[in-house]
mmCIF file of C-alpha atoms and ligand atoms in Angstrom:
data_model
loop_
_atom_site.group_PDB
_atom_site.id
_atom_site.type_symbol
_atom_site.label_atom_id
_atom_site.label_comp_id
_atom_site.label_asym_id
_atom_site.label_seq_id
_atom_site.Cartn_x
_atom_site.Cartn_y
_atom_site.Cartn_z
ATOM 1 C CA MET A 1 8.644 -6.812 -0.830
ATOM 2 C CA LYS A 2 5.073 -6.917 0.578
ATOM 3 C CA ILE A 3 2.544 -5.516 -1.893
ATOM 4 C CA PHE A 4 -0.456 -3.506 -0.805
ATOM 5 C CA ILE A 5 -3.058 -2.213 -2.967
ATOM 6 C CA ASP A 6 -3.629 1.503 -2.623
ATOM 7 C CA THR A 7 -7.400 1.841 -2.960
ATOM 8 C CA ALA A 8 -10.646 1.689 -1.054
ATOM 9 C CA ASN A 9 -12.555 0.236 -4.011
ATOM 10 C CA ILE A 10 -13.917 -3.163 -2.984
ATOM 11 C CA ALA A 11 -14.113 -4.555 -6.591
ATOM 12 C CA GLN A 12 -10.525 -3.685 -7.234
ATOM 13 C CA ILE A 13 -9.287 -4.996 -3.798
ATOM 14 C CA ARG A 14 -11.289 -8.402 -4.415
ATOM 15 C CA ASP A 15 -9.858 -8.772 -7.833
ATOM 16 C CA ALA A 16 -6.240 -8.313 -6.676
ATOM 17 C CA ALA A 17 -6.947 -10.543 -3.522
ATOM 18 C CA ASP A 18 -8.308 -13.402 -5.785
ATOM 19 C CA MET A 19 -5.095 -13.234 -7.740
ATOM 20 C CA GLY A 20 -3.193 -13.816 -4.530
ATOM 21 C CA ILE A 21 -0.870 -10.862 -5.154
ATOM 22 C CA ILE A 22 -1.657 -8.522 -2.174
ATOM 23 C CA ASP A 23 -0.433 -8.653 1.347
ATOM 24 C CA GLY A 24 -2.673 -5.754 2.520
ATOM 25 C CA VAL A 25 -4.512 -2.535 1.689
ATOM 26 C CA THR A 26 -3.858 1.229 2.180
ATOM 27 C CA THR A 27 -6.527 3.840 2.144
ATOM 28 C CA ASN A 28 -6.646 7.525 2.689
ATOM 29 C CA PRO A 29 -9.433 10.114 2.981
ATOM 30 C CA THR A 30 -9.202 10.800 -0.702
ATOM 31 C CA LEU A 31 -9.569 7.113 -1.754
ATOM 32 C CA VAL A 32 -12.330 6.657 0.784
ATOM 33 C CA ALA A 33 -14.422 9.729 -0.547
ATOM 34 C CA ARG A 34 -14.300 8.182 -4.043
ATOM 35 C CA GLU A 35 -16.364 5.198 -2.975
ATOM 36 C CA ASN A 36 -19.347 7.195 -1.660
ATOM 37 C CA LYS A 37 -20.134 4.518 1.001
ATOM 38 C CA PRO A 38 -20.632 4.968 4.823
ATOM 39 C CA PHE A 39 -17.069 4.939 6.217
ATOM 40 C CA LEU A 40 -17.223 2.181 8.798
ATOM 41 C CA GLU A 41 -19.258 -0.164 6.559
ATOM 42 C CA LEU A 42 -16.525 0.268 3.852
ATOM 43 C CA ILE A 43 -13.564 -0.372 6.184
ATOM 44 C CA LYS A 44 -15.259 -3.516 7.522
ATOM 45 C CA GLU A 45 -15.802 -4.795 4.131
ATOM 46 C CA ILE A 46 -12.174 -4.199 3.166
ATOM 47 C CA CYS A 47 -11.147 -6.064 6.310
ATOM 48 C CA GLU A 48 -13.468 -9.019 5.337
ATOM 49 C CA THR A 49 -11.860 -9.148 1.955
ATOM 50 C CA VAL A 50 -8.213 -9.141 2.832
ATOM 51 C CA ASP A 51 -6.454 -10.781 5.774
ATOM 52 C CA GLY A 52 -3.505 -8.504 6.185
ATOM 53 C CA PRO A 53 -2.498 -4.950 7.386
ATOM 54 C CA ILE A 54 -5.357 -2.424 6.349
ATOM 55 C CA SER A 55 -4.235 1.215 6.692
ATOM 56 C CA VAL A 56 -6.998 3.655 7.710
ATOM 57 C CA GLU A 57 -6.376 7.327 8.231
ATOM 58 C CA ALA A 58 -7.075 9.215 11.353
ATOM 59 C CA VAL A 59 -8.302 12.636 10.583
ATOM 60 C CA SER A 60 -8.141 14.298 14.104
ATOM 61 C CA GLN A 61 -5.646 17.243 14.562
ATOM 62 C CA HIS A 62 -4.626 16.892 18.232
ATOM 63 C CA CYS A 63 -2.752 14.219 19.991
ATOM 64 C CA ASP A 64 -5.413 13.114 22.435
ATOM 65 C CA GLU A 65 -8.010 13.264 19.626
ATOM 66 C CA ILE A 66 -5.784 11.266 17.228
ATOM 67 C CA VAL A 67 -5.274 8.621 19.994
ATOM 68 C CA LYS A 68 -8.985 8.460 20.784
ATOM 69 C CA GLU A 69 -9.813 7.983 17.018
ATOM 70 C CA ALA A 70 -7.067 5.443 16.478
ATOM 71 C CA LYS A 71 -8.365 3.344 19.325
ATOM 72 C CA GLN A 72 -11.757 3.393 17.873
ATOM 73 C CA LEU A 73 -10.248 2.476 14.278
ATOM 74 C CA ALA A 74 -8.416 -0.332 15.775
ATOM 75 C CA LYS A 75 -11.454 -1.838 17.375
ATOM 76 C CA ILE A 76 -12.779 -2.408 13.829
ATOM 77 C CA ASN A 77 -10.433 -5.283 13.132
ATOM 78 C CA LYS A 78 -7.052 -6.747 14.452
ATOM 79 C CA ASN A 79 -5.631 -5.854 11.126
ATOM 80 C CA VAL A 80 -6.275 -2.044 11.223
ATOM 81 C CA VAL A 81 -3.188 0.010 10.978
ATOM 82 C CA VAL A 82 -3.840 3.647 11.943
ATOM 83 C CA LYS A 83 -2.382 6.270 9.453
ATOM 84 C CA VAL A 84 -1.146 9.321 11.275
ATOM 85 C CA PRO A 85 0.241 12.269 9.543
ATOM 86 C CA LEU A 86 3.894 13.217 10.037
ATOM 87 C CA VAL A 87 3.236 16.319 12.283
ATOM 88 C CA LYS A 88 4.039 17.097 15.859
ATOM 89 C CA GLU A 89 0.628 16.097 17.223
ATOM 90 C CA GLY A 90 0.900 12.986 15.059
ATOM 91 C CA LEU A 91 4.181 11.857 16.407
ATOM 92 C CA LYS A 92 3.084 12.528 19.967
ATOM 93 C CA ALA A 93 0.155 10.092 19.231
ATOM 94 C CA VAL A 94 2.165 7.642 17.595
ATOM 95 C CA ARG A 95 4.321 7.386 20.730
ATOM 96 C CA ILE A 96 1.295 6.612 22.835
ATOM 97 C CA LEU A 97 -0.215 4.235 20.233
ATOM 98 C CA ASN A 98 3.009 2.296 20.162
ATOM 99 C CA LYS A 99 2.997 1.843 23.895
ATOM 100 C CA ASP A 100 -0.585 0.677 23.503
ATOM 101 C CA LYS A 101 0.319 -1.819 20.881
ATOM 102 C CA ILE A 102 -1.732 -0.166 18.239
ATOM 103 C CA LEU A 103 -0.046 -0.505 14.849
ATOM 104 C CA THR A 104 0.658 2.776 12.973
ATOM 105 C CA ASN A 105 1.523 4.016 9.568
ATOM 106 C CA VAL A 106 3.057 7.516 9.632
ATOM 107 C CA THR A 107 1.958 9.083 6.411
ATOM 108 C CA LEU A 108 2.914 12.070 4.192
ATOM 109 C CA CYS A 109 6.616 11.616 4.692
ATOM 110 C CA PHE A 110 8.826 13.562 2.317
ATOM 111 C CA SER A 111 12.315 13.570 3.867
ATOM 112 C CA VAL A 112 14.849 11.407 5.674
ATOM 113 C CA PRO A 113 14.799 13.365 8.916
ATOM 114 C CA GLN A 114 10.942 12.925 8.982
ATOM 115 C CA ALA A 115 11.339 9.219 8.580
ATOM 116 C CA LEU A 116 13.981 9.113 11.372
ATOM 117 C CA LEU A 117 11.669 10.971 13.767
ATOM 118 C CA ALA A 118 8.664 8.593 12.728
ATOM 119 C CA ALA A 119 10.797 5.664 13.712
ATOM 120 C CA LYS A 120 12.051 7.282 17.019
ATOM 121 C CA ALA A 121 8.289 7.845 17.866
ATOM 122 C CA GLY A 122 7.654 4.179 17.381
ATOM 123 C CA ALA A 123 6.010 3.960 13.895
ATOM 124 C CA THR A 124 5.166 0.451 12.756
ATOM 125 C CA TYR A 125 5.431 1.725 9.180
ATOM 126 C CA VAL A 126 6.351 4.964 7.410
ATOM 127 C CA SER A 127 5.074 6.066 4.127
ATOM 128 C CA PRO A 128 7.402 8.186 1.888
ATOM 129 C CA PHE A 129 5.280 9.563 -1.052
ATOM 130 C CA ILE A 130 7.581 9.318 -4.045
ATOM 131 C CA GLY A 131 5.237 10.207 -6.854
ATOM 132 C CA ARG A 132 4.444 13.516 -5.288
ATOM 133 C CA LEU A 133 8.265 14.252 -4.969
ATOM 134 C CA ASP A 134 8.669 13.408 -8.581
ATOM 135 C CA ASP A 135 5.722 15.757 -9.378
ATOM 136 C CA ILE A 136 7.605 18.541 -8.118
ATOM 137 C CA GLY A 137 10.989 17.775 -9.775
ATOM 138 C CA HIS A 138 12.750 15.618 -7.142
ATOM 139 C CA VAL A 139 13.776 12.053 -7.466
ATOM 140 C CA GLY A 140 11.394 10.417 -5.145
ATOM 141 C CA MET A 141 13.075 7.139 -5.254
ATOM 142 C CA ASP A 142 16.341 8.739 -3.962
ATOM 143 C CA LEU A 143 14.417 9.229 -0.693
ATOM 144 C CA ILE A 144 13.685 5.481 -0.323
ATOM 145 C CA ARG A 145 17.346 4.566 -0.844
ATOM 146 C CA ASP A 146 18.412 7.058 1.800
ATOM 147 C CA ILE A 147 15.773 5.955 4.393
ATOM 148 C CA ARG A 148 16.708 2.308 3.765
ATOM 149 C CA LYS A 149 20.405 3.264 4.512
ATOM 150 C CA VAL A 150 19.567 5.359 7.650
ATOM 151 C CA TYR A 151 17.268 2.706 9.064
ATOM 152 C CA ASP A 152 19.792 -0.141 8.356
ATOM 153 C CA ASN A 153 22.647 1.909 9.879
ATOM 154 C CA TYR A 154 20.755 1.712 13.209
ATOM 155 C CA GLY A 155 18.801 -1.575 12.858
ATOM 156 C CA ILE A 156 15.511 0.505 12.887
ATOM 157 C CA ARG A 157 12.588 -1.805 12.443
ATOM 158 C CA THR A 158 9.997 0.593 11.162
ATOM 159 C CA GLN A 159 8.927 -0.791 7.792
ATOM 160 C CA ILE A 160 9.172 1.464 4.646
ATOM 161 C CA ILE A 161 6.024 1.576 2.515
ATOM 162 C CA VAL A 162 6.697 3.091 -0.801
ATOM 163 C CA ALA A 163 3.759 5.306 -1.374
ATOM 164 C CA SER A 164 2.351 7.452 -4.085
ATOM 165 C CA ILE A 165 3.499 5.050 -6.814
ATOM 166 C CA ARG A 166 2.472 6.024 -10.400
ATOM 167 C CA ASN A 167 4.047 3.361 -12.667
ATOM 168 C CA PRO A 168 5.684 -0.107 -12.749
ATOM 169 C CA LEU A 169 9.111 1.480 -12.806
ATOM 170 C CA HIS A 170 8.517 2.849 -9.285
ATOM 171 C CA VAL A 171 7.799 -0.737 -8.157
ATOM 172 C CA ILE A 172 10.867 -2.227 -9.727
ATOM 173 C CA GLU A 173 13.102 0.614 -8.253
ATOM 174 C CA ALA A 174 11.343 0.295 -4.756
ATOM 175 C CA ALA A 175 12.231 -3.425 -4.764
ATOM 176 C CA LYS A 176 15.781 -2.847 -5.780
ATOM 177 C CA ALA A 177 15.998 -0.153 -3.084
ATOM 178 C CA GLY A 178 15.107 -2.802 -0.382
ATOM 179 C CA ALA A 179 11.642 -1.268 0.504
ATOM 180 C CA ASP A 180 9.827 -3.391 2.949
ATOM 181 C CA CYS A 181 6.554 -2.758 1.115
ATOM 182 C CA ALA A 182 5.062 -0.984 -1.849
ATOM 183 C CA THR A 183 1.435 0.323 -1.978
ATOM 184 C CA ILE A 184 0.298 0.192 -5.559
ATOM 185 C CA PRO A 185 -2.862 1.583 -7.166
ATOM 186 C CA TYR A 186 -4.976 -1.045 -9.076
ATOM 187 C CA ASP A 187 -4.077 0.084 -12.675
ATOM 188 C CA VAL A 188 -0.367 0.025 -11.935
ATOM 189 C CA LEU A 189 -0.790 -3.349 -10.259
ATOM 190 C CA MET A 190 -2.469 -4.784 -13.332
ATOM 191 C CA ASN A 191 0.164 -3.220 -15.655
ATOM 192 C CA LEU A 192 2.958 -5.026 -13.658
ATOM 193 C CA MET A 193 1.518 -8.376 -15.009
ATOM 194 C CA LYS A 194 1.374 -7.500 -18.572
ATOM 195 C CA HIS A 195 3.937 -8.122 -21.362
ATOM 196 C CA PRO A 196 3.146 -8.021 -25.201
ATOM 197 C CA LEU A 197 5.214 -11.081 -25.700
ATOM 198 C CA THR A 198 2.922 -13.014 -23.156
ATOM 199 C CA ASP A 199 -0.263 -11.836 -25.091
ATOM 200 C CA ILE A 200 1.383 -12.814 -28.485
ATOM 201 C CA GLY A 201 2.451 -16.152 -27.029
ATOM 202 C CA VAL A 202 -1.013 -16.946 -25.663
ATOM 203 C CA GLU A 203 -2.665 -16.035 -28.946
ATOM 204 C CA ARG A 204 -0.193 -18.253 -30.973
ATOM 205 C CA PHE A 205 -0.689 -21.118 -28.680
ATOM 206 C CA LEU A 206 -4.409 -20.966 -28.872
ATOM 207 C CA ASN A 207 -4.418 -20.636 -32.705
ATOM 208 C CA ASP A 208 -2.010 -23.684 -32.983
ATOM 209 C CA TRP A 209 -4.320 -25.675 -30.600
ATOM 210 C CA LYS A 210 -7.159 -25.178 -33.094
ATOM 211 C CA LYS A 211 -5.055 -27.203 -35.782
ATOM 212 C CA VAL A 212 -4.572 -30.173 -33.355
ATOM 213 C CA PRO A 213 -6.905 -33.125 -34.410
ATOM 214 C CA LYS A 214 -9.408 -33.899 -31.532
ATOM 215 C CA PRO A 215 -11.745 -36.636 -30.991
ATOM 216 C CA HIS A 216 -15.338 -35.589 -31.903
ATOM 217 C CA GLY A 217 -17.087 -33.605 -29.302
ATOM 218 C CA ARG A 218 -14.101 -33.528 -26.750
ATOM 219 C CA GLY A 219 -11.699 -30.887 -25.903
ATOM 220 C CA ARG A 220 -8.660 -32.991 -26.024
HETATM 221 C C1 E4P B 301 -0.412 6.126 0.617
HETATM 222 O O1 E4P B 301 -0.740 5.635 1.651
HETATM 223 C C2 E4P B 301 -1.239 6.951 -0.016
HETATM 224 O O2 E4P B 301 -2.545 6.431 0.105
HETATM 225 C C3 E4P B 301 -1.105 7.118 -1.527
HETATM 226 O O3 E4P B 301 -0.019 6.367 -1.978
HETATM 227 C C4 E4P B 301 -0.939 8.541 -2.055
HETATM 228 O O4 E4P B 301 -0.801 8.519 -3.434
HETATM 229 P P1 E4P B 301 -1.043 9.801 -4.444
HETATM 230 O O5 E4P B 301 0.176 10.707 -4.258
HETATM 231 O O6 E4P B 301 -1.223 9.323 -5.656
HETATM 232 O O7 E4P B 301 -2.295 10.434 -3.787
#
């Protein structure tokens, strides 16, 4: 499963990239707004930090405007993937962008039929938001399992990005469901690495190491 980091924060992106654990980045207008930086400058900086798919959301409302905006975004860097909302005008735009070989991530997906239509329109990626479904009392991960089944039934190549992830269990379940990618907030990503027995083990080894006789002035 590819791992994307779901943030527009450069320090977080750089930290995760330095660990070699991320394949790409997803942003959205909310995440971008938090950074309080000029938009283009920020996206360019993200593209310079990670060599992988960088999802950037188009905010236009009508097909022709979405296409125009998407083309401008795609010019920023070869890795830019244009996020388009799963609405009628968005799907029309995805169809055109697919023909023009511009990568798309159809976002705000909350149902299997929506995911099927995104694929039919030619989406490169689809982003089902599982945390927001959990928030309203649905089992968000069921949607991932169902989309996986439907896509596999027909050999659909649109990649499923599990989005709106809130905790490590979401990541485990996404991988078990066969998702192509998971986009994960920084805090959840860091929690994936943690285990109390690892911390206890490191501390014990360091304490025991202090008891090992060492030549004067040398580490070993
Ligand atoms: C995905 O592309 C979105 O940026 C993100 O996962 C939305 O997550 P949220 O529901 O926590 O806002």
